[in-house]
């Protein structure tokens, strides 16, 4: 009996760019092709300044060698060679014109290679000295520099190389003074070099594209991992029942706000208010209506302050059981008391039935404390709010009490 076993998660590996198929023509889907082309052009632009210096050095060395071989020939060759140098400098100048001109760099390199090959084919046909055949070998260098020095893509290098090879063949077999055998040797050498250069360029670009795909996949993994970490962090600091921040998350965020306030960090609040409240007679509510109804009430009561907080520094947390904390950054005691009274009033207006409450509906008691009263850490601030909450409960519940800036406790009258 044949059984098939699905691979275990431990045996599975993350995909990489090597897992993605790449067609022989190397072209990627349109969106990826555009991104790869931009990356390739940027790489090409970084290489061009050094390649330009090297090319001009080669031109000058060739000119010096030619002058040593035949000083009279230099008088006839310097002007055409100056044209090739100007084409090389033009490519460099194009890269200095910024990103909007980058798409034109690779065609400019192709034009430069054609200019270089054309100039030396012209010199090979018009200059008469013992080493005139060497001019034709420069066509191979023109093909080579596209893939090795200036790193243009294959879809530009291939047609440019074909044009150079055709032009060289026409010049050698149709217009040169060399014998058929000599012309065949020169053209075969150039053809062989071009095939090897293009072959290497093909596999180099294939490797570049695979690395590009690998980077894309890796970035995707990183994004997914970052999103998963954020999700786990959110789950670790969120109360599953009410959707508020849990005790752990509250401690972290409140400590962070206080730290920024003490160190006067940019964007830090100048004061922080804490409102600690709980549902009045909640044990009796659970005993009367059941825990499922109690959970529903917790969610509805928690939604009231959640809809009231507005700033990024403000948040609501479940402190434990039926107790909740509201933290208001950049809020003075007077404004915090206005917030607390509105919150108490809105909960009462929900009209959630509570037969064991003197009001016959669900109500809350609120204790308010602010850093202006001298609290320097979260423990002190919560302790002051807890003292105020105890005072509100002692005053008959369904009210707001606070710790004044001078440290005295006061119950607010509605």
mmCIF file of N, CA, C and O in Angstrom, residues 343-408:
data_model
loop_
_atom_site.group_PDB
_atom_site.id
_atom_site.type_symbol
_atom_site.label_atom_id
_atom_site.label_comp_id
_atom_site.label_asym_id
_atom_site.label_seq_id
_atom_site.Cartn_x
_atom_site.Cartn_y
_atom_site.Cartn_z
ATOM 1 N N UNK A 343 -16.399 60.637 29.354
ATOM 2 C CA UNK A 343 -16.355 59.181 29.256
ATOM 3 C C UNK A 343 -17.348 58.558 30.237
ATOM 4 O O UNK A 343 -18.101 57.637 29.883
ATOM 5 N N UNK A 344 -17.371 59.043 31.502
ATOM 6 C CA UNK A 344 -18.320 58.517 32.502
ATOM 7 C C UNK A 344 -19.761 58.705 32.038
ATOM 8 O O UNK A 344 -20.587 57.789 32.118
ATOM 9 N N UNK A 345 -20.040 59.892 31.484
ATOM 10 C CA UNK A 345 -21.395 60.190 31.040
ATOM 11 C C UNK A 345 -21.811 59.307 29.864
ATOM 12 O O UNK A 345 -22.952 58.827 29.808
ATOM 13 N N UNK A 346 -20.910 59.083 28.929
ATOM 14 C CA UNK A 346 -21.238 58.267 27.758
ATOM 15 C C UNK A 346 -21.496 56.810 28.150
ATOM 16 O O UNK A 346 -22.371 56.151 27.581
ATOM 17 N N UNK A 347 -20.718 56.290 29.105
ATOM 18 C CA UNK A 347 -20.948 54.916 29.557
ATOM 19 C C UNK A 347 -22.322 54.804 30.209
ATOM 20 O O UNK A 347 -23.073 53.848 29.958
ATOM 21 N N UNK A 348 -22.660 55.784 31.018
ATOM 22 C CA UNK A 348 -23.970 55.760 31.664
ATOM 23 C C UNK A 348 -25.092 55.818 30.626
ATOM 24 O O UNK A 348 -26.122 55.139 30.755
ATOM 25 N N UNK A 349 -24.878 56.633 29.572
ATOM 26 C CA UNK A 349 -25.913 56.776 28.541
ATOM 27 C C UNK A 349 -26.035 55.545 27.637
ATOM 28 O O UNK A 349 -26.984 55.450 26.864
ATOM 29 N N UNK A 350 -25.097 54.609 27.750
ATOM 30 C CA UNK A 350 -25.258 53.358 27.010
ATOM 31 C C UNK A 350 -26.523 52.633 27.464
ATOM 32 O O UNK A 350 -27.131 51.873 26.694
ATOM 33 N N UNK A 351 -26.884 52.845 28.723
ATOM 34 C CA UNK A 351 -28.118 52.252 29.245
ATOM 35 C C UNK A 351 -28.083 50.750 29.382
ATOM 36 O O UNK A 351 -29.125 50.083 29.260
ATOM 37 N N UNK A 352 -26.900 50.190 29.663
ATOM 38 C CA UNK A 352 -26.797 48.738 29.834
ATOM 39 C C UNK A 352 -27.444 48.349 31.169
ATOM 40 O O UNK A 352 -27.022 48.827 32.232
ATOM 41 N N UNK A 353 -28.464 47.510 31.160
ATOM 42 C CA UNK A 353 -29.199 47.198 32.399
ATOM 43 C C UNK A 353 -28.311 46.573 33.479
ATOM 44 O O UNK A 353 -27.478 45.718 33.192
ATOM 45 N N UNK A 354 -28.474 47.036 34.708
ATOM 46 C CA UNK A 354 -27.736 46.485 35.844
ATOM 47 C C UNK A 354 -28.633 46.616 37.081
ATOM 48 O O UNK A 354 -28.674 47.646 37.760
ATOM 49 N N UNK A 355 -29.365 45.565 37.365
ATOM 50 C CA UNK A 355 -30.367 45.619 38.442
ATOM 51 C C UNK A 355 -29.751 45.754 39.827
ATOM 52 O O UNK A 355 -30.420 46.173 40.773
ATOM 53 N N UNK A 356 -28.488 45.408 39.998
ATOM 54 C CA UNK A 356 -27.834 45.481 41.299
ATOM 55 C C UNK A 356 -27.156 46.827 41.529
ATOM 56 O O UNK A 356 -26.498 47.025 42.569
ATOM 57 N N UNK A 357 -27.258 47.739 40.565
ATOM 58 C CA UNK A 357 -26.673 49.072 40.704
ATOM 59 C C UNK A 357 -27.746 50.068 41.116
ATOM 60 O O UNK A 357 -28.889 49.978 40.654
ATOM 61 N N UNK A 358 -27.395 51.019 41.985
ATOM 62 C CA UNK A 358 -28.392 52.021 42.384
ATOM 63 C C UNK A 358 -28.951 52.798 41.192
ATOM 64 O O UNK A 358 -30.091 53.284 41.255
ATOM 65 N N UNK A 359 -28.176 52.900 40.131
ATOM 66 C CA UNK A 359 -28.627 53.628 38.939
ATOM 67 C C UNK A 359 -29.405 52.733 37.974
ATOM 68 O O UNK A 359 -29.933 53.237 36.978
ATOM 69 N N UNK A 360 -29.413 51.456 38.215
ATOM 70 C CA UNK A 360 -30.090 50.455 37.380
ATOM 71 C C UNK A 360 -29.462 50.286 36.009
ATOM 72 O O UNK A 360 -30.003 49.574 35.157
ATOM 73 N N UNK A 361 -28.358 50.975 35.768
ATOM 74 C CA UNK A 361 -27.594 50.807 34.526
ATOM 75 C C UNK A 361 -26.116 50.691 34.890
ATOM 76 O O UNK A 361 -25.703 51.038 36.007
ATOM 77 N N UNK A 362 -25.325 50.222 33.921
ATOM 78 C CA UNK A 362 -23.882 50.083 34.130
ATOM 79 C C UNK A 362 -23.247 51.475 34.199
ATOM 80 O O UNK A 362 -23.503 52.329 33.340
ATOM 81 N N UNK A 363 -22.425 51.702 35.205
ATOM 82 C CA UNK A 363 -21.692 52.975 35.367
ATOM 83 C C UNK A 363 -20.234 52.679 35.668
ATOM 84 O O UNK A 363 -19.860 51.526 35.940
ATOM 85 N N UNK A 364 -19.424 53.720 35.648
ATOM 86 C CA UNK A 364 -18.001 53.568 35.954
ATOM 87 C C UNK A 364 -17.581 54.631 36.959
ATOM 88 O O UNK A 364 -18.201 55.702 37.069
ATOM 89 N N UNK A 365 -16.525 54.348 37.685
ATOM 90 C CA UNK A 365 -15.855 55.316 38.553
ATOM 91 C C UNK A 365 -14.463 55.561 38.000
ATOM 92 O O UNK A 365 -13.800 54.618 37.537
ATOM 93 N N UNK A 366 -14.013 56.814 38.038
ATOM 94 C CA UNK A 366 -12.760 57.187 37.363
ATOM 95 C C UNK A 366 -11.842 57.920 38.339
ATOM 96 O O UNK A 366 -12.289 58.836 39.054
ATOM 97 N N UNK A 367 -10.585 57.525 38.328
ATOM 98 C CA UNK A 367 -9.544 58.245 39.061
ATOM 99 C C UNK A 367 -8.562 58.849 38.084
ATOM 100 O O UNK A 367 -8.110 58.175 37.148
ATOM 101 N N UNK A 368 -8.206 60.113 38.281
ATOM 102 C CA UNK A 368 -7.353 60.835 37.336
ATOM 103 C C UNK A 368 -6.104 61.335 38.041
ATOM 104 O O UNK A 368 -6.194 61.901 39.149
ATOM 105 N N UNK A 369 -4.953 61.137 37.410
ATOM 106 C CA UNK A 369 -3.689 61.671 37.913
ATOM 107 C C UNK A 369 -2.893 62.207 36.737
ATOM 108 O O UNK A 369 -3.037 61.732 35.602
ATOM 109 N N UNK A 370 -2.034 63.185 37.013
ATOM 110 C CA UNK A 370 -1.241 63.815 35.953
ATOM 111 C C UNK A 370 0.186 63.995 36.440
ATOM 112 O O UNK A 370 0.437 64.143 37.652
ATOM 113 N N UNK A 371 1.120 63.994 35.521
ATOM 114 C CA UNK A 371 2.528 64.170 35.898
ATOM 115 C C UNK A 371 2.787 65.531 36.517
ATOM 116 O O UNK A 371 3.808 65.721 37.188
ATOM 117 N N UNK A 372 1.875 66.473 36.336
ATOM 118 C CA UNK A 372 2.055 67.795 36.951
ATOM 119 C C UNK A 372 1.952 67.726 38.471
ATOM 120 O O UNK A 372 2.336 68.675 39.168
ATOM 121 N N UNK A 373 1.451 66.586 38.997
ATOM 122 C CA UNK A 373 1.367 66.407 40.452
ATOM 123 C C UNK A 373 2.656 65.860 41.040
ATOM 124 O O UNK A 373 2.730 65.614 42.241
ATOM 125 N N UNK A 374 3.658 65.625 40.178
ATOM 126 C CA UNK A 374 4.973 65.224 40.665
ATOM 127 C C UNK A 374 5.373 63.797 40.409
ATOM 128 O O UNK A 374 6.479 63.383 40.775
ATOM 129 N N UNK A 375 4.524 62.986 39.805
ATOM 130 C CA UNK A 375 4.891 61.592 39.510
ATOM 131 C C UNK A 375 5.995 61.567 38.463
ATOM 132 O O UNK A 375 5.944 62.279 37.457
ATOM 133 N N UNK A 376 7.014 60.736 38.690
ATOM 134 C CA UNK A 376 8.155 60.679 37.779
ATOM 135 C C UNK A 376 8.257 59.356 37.030
ATOM 136 O O UNK A 376 9.062 59.241 36.113
ATOM 137 N N UNK A 377 7.477 58.354 37.461
ATOM 138 C CA UNK A 377 7.502 57.083 36.735
ATOM 139 C C UNK A 377 6.088 56.515 36.675
ATOM 140 O O UNK A 377 5.160 57.031 37.311
ATOM 141 N N UNK A 378 5.945 55.438 35.907
ATOM 142 C CA UNK A 378 4.608 54.887 35.677
ATOM 143 C C UNK A 378 3.990 54.338 36.951
ATOM 144 O O UNK A 378 2.771 54.444 37.163
ATOM 145 N N UNK A 379 4.808 53.747 37.818
ATOM 146 C CA UNK A 379 4.276 53.178 39.056
ATOM 147 C C UNK A 379 3.652 54.264 39.927
ATOM 148 O O UNK A 379 2.554 54.089 40.478
ATOM 149 N N UNK A 380 4.331 55.405 40.060
ATOM 150 C CA UNK A 380 3.804 56.509 40.862
ATOM 151 C C UNK A 380 2.527 57.069 40.239
ATOM 152 O O UNK A 380 1.550 57.377 40.946
ATOM 153 N N UNK A 381 2.529 57.193 38.916
ATOM 154 C CA UNK A 381 1.375 57.770 38.232
ATOM 155 C C UNK A 381 0.147 56.862 38.380
ATOM 156 O O UNK A 381 -0.961 57.336 38.661
ATOM 157 N N UNK A 382 0.342 55.554 38.200
ATOM 158 C CA UNK A 382 -0.769 54.606 38.371
ATOM 159 C C UNK A 382 -1.234 54.591 39.830
ATOM 160 O O UNK A 382 -2.450 54.517 40.108
ATOM 161 N N UNK A 383 -0.285 54.677 40.762
ATOM 162 C CA UNK A 383 -0.654 54.676 42.179
ATOM 163 C C UNK A 383 -1.517 55.891 42.520
ATOM 164 O O UNK A 383 -2.521 55.771 43.257
ATOM 165 N N UNK A 384 -1.163 57.066 41.997
ATOM 166 C CA UNK A 384 -1.961 58.262 42.256
ATOM 167 C C UNK A 384 -3.357 58.133 41.650
ATOM 168 O O UNK A 384 -4.360 58.500 42.271
ATOM 169 N N UNK A 385 -3.434 57.587 40.409
ATOM 170 C CA UNK A 385 -4.743 57.388 39.778
ATOM 171 C C UNK A 385 -5.568 56.377 40.565
ATOM 172 O O UNK A 385 -6.800 56.515 40.688
ATOM 173 N N UNK A 386 -4.904 55.353 41.125
ATOM 174 C CA UNK A 386 -5.609 54.358 41.920
ATOM 175 C C UNK A 386 -6.154 54.978 43.216
ATOM 176 O O UNK A 386 -7.268 54.648 43.657
ATOM 177 N N UNK A 387 -5.371 55.876 43.816
ATOM 178 C CA UNK A 387 -5.857 56.582 45.012
ATOM 179 C C UNK A 387 -7.101 57.416 44.680
ATOM 180 O O UNK A 387 -8.071 57.441 45.449
ATOM 181 N N UNK A 388 -7.061 58.082 43.550
ATOM 182 C CA UNK A 388 -8.207 58.896 43.134
ATOM 183 C C UNK A 388 -9.417 58.016 42.847
ATOM 184 O O UNK A 388 -10.561 58.373 43.188
ATOM 185 N N UNK A 389 -9.181 56.848 42.224
ATOM 186 C CA UNK A 389 -10.287 55.914 41.956
ATOM 187 C C UNK A 389 -10.916 55.430 43.270
ATOM 188 O O UNK A 389 -12.153 55.340 43.390
ATOM 189 N N UNK A 390 -10.069 55.142 44.253
ATOM 190 C CA UNK A 390 -10.573 54.711 45.562
ATOM 191 C C UNK A 390 -11.432 55.812 46.191
ATOM 192 O O UNK A 390 -12.472 55.546 46.801
ATOM 193 N N UNK A 391 -10.998 57.060 45.983
ATOM 194 C CA UNK A 391 -11.762 58.189 46.505
ATOM 195 C C UNK A 391 -13.118 58.294 45.812
ATOM 196 O O UNK A 391 -14.149 58.571 46.457
ATOM 197 N N UNK A 392 -13.147 58.055 44.478
ATOM 198 C CA UNK A 392 -14.404 58.111 43.728
ATOM 199 C C UNK A 392 -15.358 57.013 44.182
ATOM 200 O O UNK A 392 -16.575 57.231 44.296
ATOM 201 N N UNK A 393 -14.831 55.833 44.465
ATOM 202 C CA UNK A 393 -15.681 54.741 44.940
ATOM 203 C C UNK A 393 -16.244 55.069 46.325
ATOM 204 O O UNK A 393 -17.414 54.790 46.628
ATOM 205 N N UNK A 394 -15.403 55.672 47.157
ATOM 206 C CA UNK A 394 -15.854 56.038 48.487
ATOM 207 C C UNK A 394 -16.895 57.130 48.469
ATOM 208 O O UNK A 394 -17.670 57.278 49.438
ATOM 209 N N UNK A 395 -16.956 57.892 47.391
ATOM 210 C CA UNK A 395 -17.927 58.974 47.287
ATOM 211 C C UNK A 395 -19.244 58.507 46.691
ATOM 212 O O UNK A 395 -20.112 59.327 46.369
ATOM 213 N N UNK A 396 -19.406 57.202 46.513
ATOM 214 C CA UNK A 396 -20.671 56.689 46.017
ATOM 215 C C UNK A 396 -20.642 56.126 44.610
ATOM 216 O O UNK A 396 -21.673 55.743 44.061
ATOM 217 N N UNK A 397 -19.461 56.082 43.966
ATOM 218 C CA UNK A 397 -19.296 55.538 42.611
ATOM 219 C C UNK A 397 -19.977 56.427 41.564
ATOM 220 O O UNK A 397 -20.606 57.422 41.897
ATOM 221 N N UNK A 398 -19.797 56.040 40.299
ATOM 222 C CA UNK A 398 -20.338 56.792 39.145
ATOM 223 C C UNK A 398 -19.932 58.269 39.213
ATOM 224 O O UNK A 398 -20.738 59.173 38.999
ATOM 225 N N UNK A 399 -18.634 58.482 39.491
ATOM 226 C CA UNK A 399 -18.129 59.855 39.543
ATOM 227 C C UNK A 399 -16.648 59.855 39.222
ATOM 228 O O UNK A 399 -16.032 58.803 39.020
ATOM 229 N N UNK A 400 -16.068 61.053 39.173
ATOM 230 C CA UNK A 400 -14.660 61.244 38.825
ATOM 231 C C UNK A 400 -13.959 61.899 39.996
ATOM 232 O O UNK A 400 -14.468 62.873 40.583
ATOM 233 N N UNK A 401 -12.787 61.382 40.359
ATOM 234 C CA UNK A 401 -11.946 61.992 41.393
ATOM 235 C C UNK A 401 -10.546 62.163 40.814
ATOM 236 O O UNK A 401 -10.161 61.482 39.853
ATOM 237 N N UNK A 402 -9.783 63.071 41.410
ATOM 238 C CA UNK A 402 -8.452 63.343 40.864
ATOM 239 C C UNK A 402 -7.468 63.667 41.966
ATOM 240 O O UNK A 402 -7.852 63.986 43.102
ATOM 241 N N UNK A 403 -6.206 63.587 41.619
ATOM 242 C CA UNK A 403 -5.124 64.079 42.461
ATOM 243 C C UNK A 403 -4.736 65.448 41.917
ATOM 244 O O UNK A 403 -4.293 65.570 40.776
ATOM 245 N N UNK A 404 -4.934 66.483 42.724
ATOM 246 C CA UNK A 404 -4.606 67.844 42.290
ATOM 247 C C UNK A 404 -3.092 68.004 42.136
ATOM 248 O O UNK A 404 -2.309 67.164 42.602
ATOM 249 N N UNK A 405 -2.696 69.086 41.502
ATOM 250 C CA UNK A 405 -1.272 69.327 41.284
ATOM 251 C C UNK A 405 -0.502 69.456 42.592
ATOM 252 O O UNK A 405 0.712 69.209 42.644
ATOM 253 N N UNK A 406 -1.211 69.851 43.672
ATOM 254 C CA UNK A 406 -0.541 69.960 44.971
ATOM 255 C C UNK A 406 -0.588 68.656 45.755
ATOM 256 O O UNK A 406 -0.162 68.608 46.920
ATOM 257 N N UNK A 407 -1.156 67.581 45.144
ATOM 258 C CA UNK A 407 -1.175 66.277 45.780
ATOM 259 C C UNK A 407 -2.428 65.952 46.549
ATOM 260 O O UNK A 407 -2.572 64.817 47.041
ATOM 261 N N UNK A 408 -3.371 66.884 46.676
ATOM 262 C CA UNK A 408 -4.608 66.609 47.401
ATOM 263 C C UNK A 408 -5.605 65.872 46.514
ATOM 264 O O UNK A 408 -5.581 65.993 45.286
#
